C-alpha positions as a printed Julia matrix, in Angstrom:
422×3 Matrix{Float64}:
   2.98   5.9   -101.29
   5.7    7.72  -103.22
   3.36   8.07  -106.21
   1.82  11.09  -104.5
   5.06  12.98  -105.15
   4.06  12.99  -108.81
   1.62  15.69  -107.77
   3.83  18.7   -108.52
   2.28  21.07  -106.02
   2.39  18.6   -103.14
   5.99  17.7   -104.05
   7.02  21.36  -103.82
   5.44  21.67  -100.39
   6.99  18.39   -99.27
  10.53  19.2   -100.36
  10.27  22.71   -98.92
   9.24  21.31   -95.55
  11.98  18.68   -95.71
  14.54  21.48   -95.89
  12.83  23.78   -93.4
  12.25  21.17   -90.7
  15.83  19.94   -91.06
  16.9   23.47   -90.17
  14.54  23.47   -87.19
  16.09  20.26   -85.83
  19.57  21.72   -86.27
  18.56  24.56   -83.95
  16.47  22.38   -81.62
  19.49  20.34   -80.56
  21.92  23.23   -80.26
  19.9   25.96   -78.57
  18.68  24.17   -75.39
  22.21  22.94   -74.7
  23.52  26.45   -75.31
  21.06  27.85   -72.76
  21.68  25.06   -70.25
  25.47  25.35   -70.52
  25.23  29.14   -70.19
  22.95  29.12   -67.14
  23.22  25.66   -65.58
  19.49  25.96   -64.89
  16.79  23.49   -65.92
  14.26  26.23   -65.19
  15.94  28.63   -67.64
  15.92  25.91   -70.29
  12.28  25.08   -69.58
  11.38  28.76   -69.84
  12.43  28.66   -73.49
   9.88  25.92   -74.15
   7.24  27.92   -72.26
   7.96  30.93   -74.48
   7.36  28.7    -77.52
   4.04  27.46   -76.15
   2.46  30.75   -75.1
   1.51  31.9    -78.64
  -0.25  28.59   -79.3
  -2.16  29.0    -76.08
  -3.11  32.62   -76.71
  -3.57  32.68   -80.46
  -3.87  29.16   -81.86
  -7.62  28.94   -82.36
  -7.88  32.6    -83.38
  -5.18  32.19   -86.03
  -7.22  29.38   -87.53
  -9.98  31.85   -88.41
  -7.56  33.95   -90.43
  -6.23  30.82   -92.13
  -9.76  30.01   -93.29
 -10.34  33.57   -94.52
  -6.99  34.55   -96.04
  -4.96  33.15   -98.92
  -3.21  30.16   -97.36
  -0.31  30.13   -99.81
   0.53  33.76   -99.01
   0.27  33.02   -95.29
   2.86  30.24   -95.57
   5.27  32.31   -97.66
   5.06  35.33   -95.33
   5.45  33.11   -92.25
   8.59  31.44   -93.6
  10.23  34.73   -94.55
   9.42  36.34   -91.21
  10.65  33.35   -89.22
  13.92  33.36   -91.13
  14.44  37.05   -90.37
  13.51  36.74   -86.68
  16.01  33.92   -86.19
  18.87  36.26   -87.08
  18.36  38.02   -83.73
  20.04  35.01   -82.1
  23.31  36.16   -83.65
  23.43  38.83   -80.93
  23.27  36.32   -78.05
  26.84  36.26   -76.73
  26.42  36.12   -72.94
  23.82  35.47   -70.2
  22.9   39.19   -70.35
  21.53  38.59   -73.85
  19.54  35.5    -72.88
  16.28  37.42   -73.08
  16.71  37.46   -76.86
  16.4   33.67   -76.89
  12.99  33.93   -75.27
  11.91  36.73   -77.62
  12.91  34.7    -80.66
  11.25  31.54   -79.32
   8.03  33.47   -78.7
   8.08  35.22   -82.09
   8.89  32.02   -84.0
   5.99  30.23   -82.38
   3.67  33.2    -82.87
   4.29  33.22   -86.62
   4.07  29.45   -86.75
   0.47  29.62   -85.47
  -0.47  30.76   -88.96
   1.85  28.52   -90.98
   1.02  25.1    -89.51
  -2.81  25.3    -89.75
  -2.43  26.7    -93.27
  -0.2   23.79   -94.28
  -2.53  21.18   -92.8
  -5.53  22.84   -94.43
  -3.81  23.02   -97.84
  -2.7   19.38   -98.1
  -6.22  17.96   -98.72
  -6.51  20.48  -101.56
  -3.29  19.35  -103.2
  -4.07  15.62  -103.18
  -7.21  13.51  -103.54
  -8.9   11.91  -100.53
  -7.59   8.54  -101.68
  -4.04   9.93  -101.54
  -4.43  11.74   -98.2
  -3.1    8.96   -95.97
  -0.14   8.49   -98.33
   0.52  12.25   -98.29
   0.51  12.32   -94.49
   2.72   9.23   -94.42
   5.19  10.99   -96.69
   5.12  13.99   -94.38
   5.99  11.61   -91.57
   8.85  10.22   -93.66
  10.02  13.79   -94.23
   9.84  14.57   -90.5
  11.83  11.42   -89.74
  14.47  12.2    -92.35
  14.88  15.64   -90.83
  15.14  14.12   -87.36
  17.78  11.77   -88.75
  19.83  14.51   -90.41
  19.13  17.69   -88.43
  20.12  16.76   -84.87
  23.43  15.2    -85.92
  24.2   18.2    -88.12
  23.21  20.57   -85.32
  25.45  18.82   -82.8
  28.42  18.92   -85.17
  27.88  22.56   -86.16
  27.46  23.61   -82.54
  30.64  21.8    -81.48
  32.77  23.02   -84.39
  31.46  26.44   -85.37
  29.19  27.58   -82.53
  25.67  28.96   -82.4
  26.14  31.37   -85.32
  26.43  28.57   -87.87
  23.31  26.87   -86.52
  21.28  30.08   -86.73
  22.36  30.8    -90.3
  21.51  27.27   -91.46
  18.03  27.39   -89.92
  17.3   30.88   -91.3
  18.37  29.81   -94.8
  16.08  26.77   -94.6
  13.05  29.04   -94.04
  13.92  31.17   -97.05
  14.29  28.07   -99.27
  10.93  26.76   -98.07
   9.27  30.1    -98.91
  10.68  29.88  -102.44
   9.32  26.34  -102.91
   5.86  27.38  -101.74
   5.95  30.38  -104.07
   6.18  27.93  -106.99
   3.01  26.06  -105.95
  -0.05  26.6   -108.15
  -3.04  26.38  -105.84
  -6.41  25.0   -107.0
  -9.01  27.73  -107.45
 -11.05  26.59  -104.46
  -8.06  26.76  -102.12
  -6.67  30.06  -103.38
  -9.94  31.96  -103.68
  -9.93  35.08  -101.53
 -12.74  35.78   -99.13
 -15.23  37.77  -101.15
 -15.59  41.46  -100.41
 -13.65  41.19   -97.13
 -11.57  44.22   -98.05
 -14.6   46.46   -98.53
 -16.58  45.42   -95.47
 -16.82  47.83   -92.58
 -14.59  47.22   -89.58
 -17.6   46.39   -87.42
 -18.85  43.86   -89.95
 -15.44  42.22   -90.23
 -15.06  41.96   -86.44
 -18.53  40.48   -86.1
 -17.85  37.96   -88.85
 -14.52  37.04   -87.29
 -16.1   36.16   -83.95
 -18.95  34.36   -85.71
 -16.47  32.24   -87.67
 -14.37  31.53   -84.58
 -17.37  30.43   -82.5
 -18.69  28.35   -85.4
 -15.42  26.41   -85.46
 -15.57  25.78   -81.71
 -19.2   24.66   -81.94
 -18.3   22.23   -84.7
 -15.62  20.63   -82.55
 -17.95  20.38   -79.56
 -20.79  18.94   -81.63
 -18.77  16.34   -83.54
 -18.04  13.36   -81.3
 -15.13  12.13   -83.41
 -13.39  15.52   -83.3
 -14.0   15.8    -79.55
 -12.42  12.41   -78.86
  -9.47  13.21   -81.13
  -8.9   16.4    -79.15
  -8.94  14.46   -75.86
  -6.46  11.87   -77.15
  -4.11  14.52   -78.51
  -4.37  16.54   -75.29
  -3.32  13.53   -73.21
  -0.4   12.82   -75.51
   0.65  16.48   -75.38
   0.96  16.44   -71.57
   2.85  13.14   -71.62
   5.25  14.27   -74.33
   5.84  17.68   -72.75
   6.92  16.17   -69.44
   9.74  14.32   -71.19
  10.54  17.18   -73.58
  10.89  19.66   -70.73
  13.41  17.39   -69.02
  15.1   15.91   -72.07
  18.35  17.86   -71.94
  18.66  17.2    -68.2
  17.85  13.51   -68.68
  20.48  13.08   -71.37
  23.13  14.82   -69.28
  22.27  13.27   -65.91
  21.14   9.72   -66.75
  22.94   9.0    -70.02
  25.92  11.28   -69.29
  25.67  12.82   -72.75
  26.31  16.14   -74.45
  24.73  17.81   -77.47
  26.49  15.2    -79.61
  24.78  12.3    -77.82
  21.49  14.17   -77.94
  21.96  14.42   -81.7
  22.57  10.66   -81.88
  19.38   9.96   -79.93
  17.33  12.23   -82.17
  18.87  10.63   -85.25
  18.04   7.15   -83.96
  14.47   8.23   -83.34
  14.5    9.58   -86.88
  15.46   6.12   -88.16
  12.44   4.68   -86.38
  10.23   7.47   -87.65
  11.41   6.84   -91.18
  10.47   3.18   -90.86
   7.12   4.11   -89.37
   6.41   6.61   -92.12
   7.13   4.0    -94.77
   4.92   1.4    -93.08
   2.02   3.45   -91.73
  -0.24   3.19   -94.78
   0.2   -0.58   -94.96
  -0.22  -0.97   -91.2
  -3.41   1.08   -91.22
  -4.94  -0.96   -94.03
  -3.98  -4.24   -92.36
  -4.97  -3.65   -88.73
  -6.84  -0.33   -88.87
  -5.75   3.21   -88.11
  -7.31   3.25   -84.65
  -5.35   0.16   -83.62
  -2.15   1.75   -84.94
  -2.83   4.82   -82.79
  -3.7    2.87   -79.65
  -0.87   0.34   -79.9
   1.52   3.18   -80.62
   0.5    4.98   -77.44
   0.81   1.78   -75.38
   4.32   1.12   -76.74
   5.48   4.7    -76.14
   4.22   4.55   -72.56
   6.34   1.46   -71.86
   9.52   2.3    -73.79
   9.93   5.98   -72.9
  10.75   5.46   -69.19
  12.91   2.39   -69.9
  15.18   4.42   -72.19
  16.43   6.48   -69.25
  16.01   3.83   -66.56
  18.61   1.79   -68.44
  21.2    4.56   -67.88
  22.97   3.11   -70.91
  23.47   5.08   -74.11
  23.65   1.98   -76.37
  20.41   0.64   -74.89
  18.78   4.05   -75.26
  19.87   4.29   -78.9
  18.41   0.85   -79.61
  15.09   1.43   -77.82
  14.46   4.86   -79.29
  14.18   3.36   -82.8
  10.9    1.47   -82.14
   9.76   4.49   -80.16
  10.13   6.57   -83.33
   8.14   4.0    -85.32
   5.22   4.19   -82.92
   5.25   7.97   -82.53
   5.04   8.49   -86.28
   2.39   5.81   -86.76
   0.18   7.29   -84.05
   0.53  10.92   -85.13
  -0.02  10.22   -88.82
  -3.19   8.33   -87.96
  -4.49  11.12   -85.73
  -3.64  13.82   -88.27
  -5.36  11.94   -91.09
  -8.49  11.49   -89.0
  -8.58  15.21   -88.26
  -8.13  16.23   -91.88
 -10.68  13.73   -93.16
 -13.35  14.66   -90.64
 -13.13  18.45   -91.2
 -14.67  20.32   -94.11
 -12.28  22.64   -95.93
 -13.99  25.83   -94.78
 -13.5   24.78   -91.13
 -10.17  23.01   -91.37
  -8.0   25.97   -90.39
 -10.11  26.6    -87.3
 -10.05  22.94   -86.31
  -6.27  22.79   -86.44
  -5.95  26.19   -84.8
  -8.13  25.07   -81.9
  -6.12  21.86   -81.7
  -2.87  23.79   -81.38
  -4.34  25.92   -78.6
  -5.51  22.81   -76.77
  -2.23  20.94   -77.12
  -0.26  24.08   -76.25
  -2.16  24.37   -72.97
  -1.52  20.71   -72.22
   2.14  20.99   -73.16
   2.48  24.07   -70.96
   1.03  22.1    -68.06
   3.44  19.24   -68.74
   6.51  21.46   -68.97
   5.57  23.43   -65.83
   5.07  20.16   -63.95
   8.41  18.84   -65.16
  10.36  22.04   -64.48
   8.77  22.67   -61.07
   8.91  19.12   -59.66
  12.11  17.72   -61.15
  14.35  19.2    -58.46
  11.94  18.2    -55.67
  11.04  14.6    -56.54
  13.5   13.74   -59.29
  13.01  13.09   -62.97
  12.28   9.36   -62.79
   8.84   9.61   -61.1
   7.87  12.17   -63.74
   8.92   9.76   -66.48
   6.67   7.09   -64.97
   3.76   9.55   -64.9
   4.41  10.38   -68.54
   4.34   6.69   -69.46
   1.05   6.16   -67.63
  -0.5    9.09   -69.5
   0.55   7.62   -72.87
  -1.1    4.33   -71.9
  -4.26   6.15   -70.79
  -4.41   7.99   -74.12
  -4.08   4.69   -75.96
  -6.96   3.25   -73.96
  -9.19   6.22   -74.84
  -8.3    5.86   -78.53
  -8.96   2.11   -78.5
 -12.32   2.41   -76.75
 -13.7    5.59   -78.3
 -12.29   6.2    -81.77
 -13.33   2.83   -83.15
 -16.99   3.55   -82.37
 -18.92   4.89   -85.4
 -20.52   8.26   -84.76
 -23.53   9.76   -86.47
 -21.9   13.18   -86.72
 -18.9   11.93   -88.65
 -18.21  13.54   -91.98
 -19.09  11.31   -94.97
 -15.67  11.83   -96.52
 -13.82   9.71   -93.97
 -12.39   6.56   -95.52
 -14.06   3.32   -94.48
 -10.82   1.75   -93.3
 -10.39   4.62   -90.85
 -13.92   4.93   -89.5
 -15.49   1.47   -89.37
 -13.07  -0.62   -87.37
 -14.23  -3.51   -85.15
 -12.7   -3.86   -81.73
 -11.11  -7.25   -81.19
């Protein structure tokens, strides 16, 4: 798996993301607690997550068109620089009167990210061979888990010792370092080729082509059965995950009696599990099949997630969240690899853009449900609902993804597509 890091360009992207996502986790732990401690309101904290989701909902699929038409390397560099600059606005948040800046920054960060994430996912298959794609995605999962292991603990410590300013500066610096790493990447000619004559086309022609390209991407998703099922599975998981995410700070404080420090420990423990999952996912997929990894992962998440908080014990929660991290990473790497493998390069940005819009809508629904109903019915029934949704998503994956489809792209690896159901 680690052999793929010998690919210089992929290694630059990987190390840049390792640094950048670590910075994101530093802020992720600190900022919700900062808002919750400042306001004492679960609704105010949930509103921050809503602000992050709105750009995905409004712009996700549209941004994918630009990703397919523009230079993807330049998109990623510009997005990192802009996100680093926007973050600095949080330095002015000193009291509840400045809380609106948190929502502005959350919205702007997500808005810019709508271009970066599809561009990154579309670029990876150009930096590695198809044979190395699963290993590359597994390494990305290892990177995400390492950041989850390091970032939350660092964020909790920085927040407790030095306050929000230190957290903001660390995250901003991580974006600038990532931009520098991407700048050093030498893109293959196919991936870096600009859209021919786009600059000289009339405005009317460009607008018409934009809508044509956007609709073509949506038609592809609707027509391809594999892509359609993947979207359904990811949509279910997005709702389930958002319900817990929207309540996570409240759950840690109320059920586990924790602070930002304990939240950091939980995220770090999940990072340990994710690291294990990232290291094992390629071997697991080859042994039992990627679809089984996805389905079993969803089933396990659906059972463990509610138990973590039902235990009302921090040591039990820390122990259980490790296998949870293993299964989350295994499932998401499998789903991401299927999406990349089943999409042609010229459509890949639009596919991931449409996916982000879909999952953003589902996550918005989940967070609204969690924020609106938590005070009325309590958090525990919502956790049970979340677990049932994970199990339902696993059932859909098990029953539908293992079925060969005529519309599948011929580039999908045999061990991913042709899997018998036991």
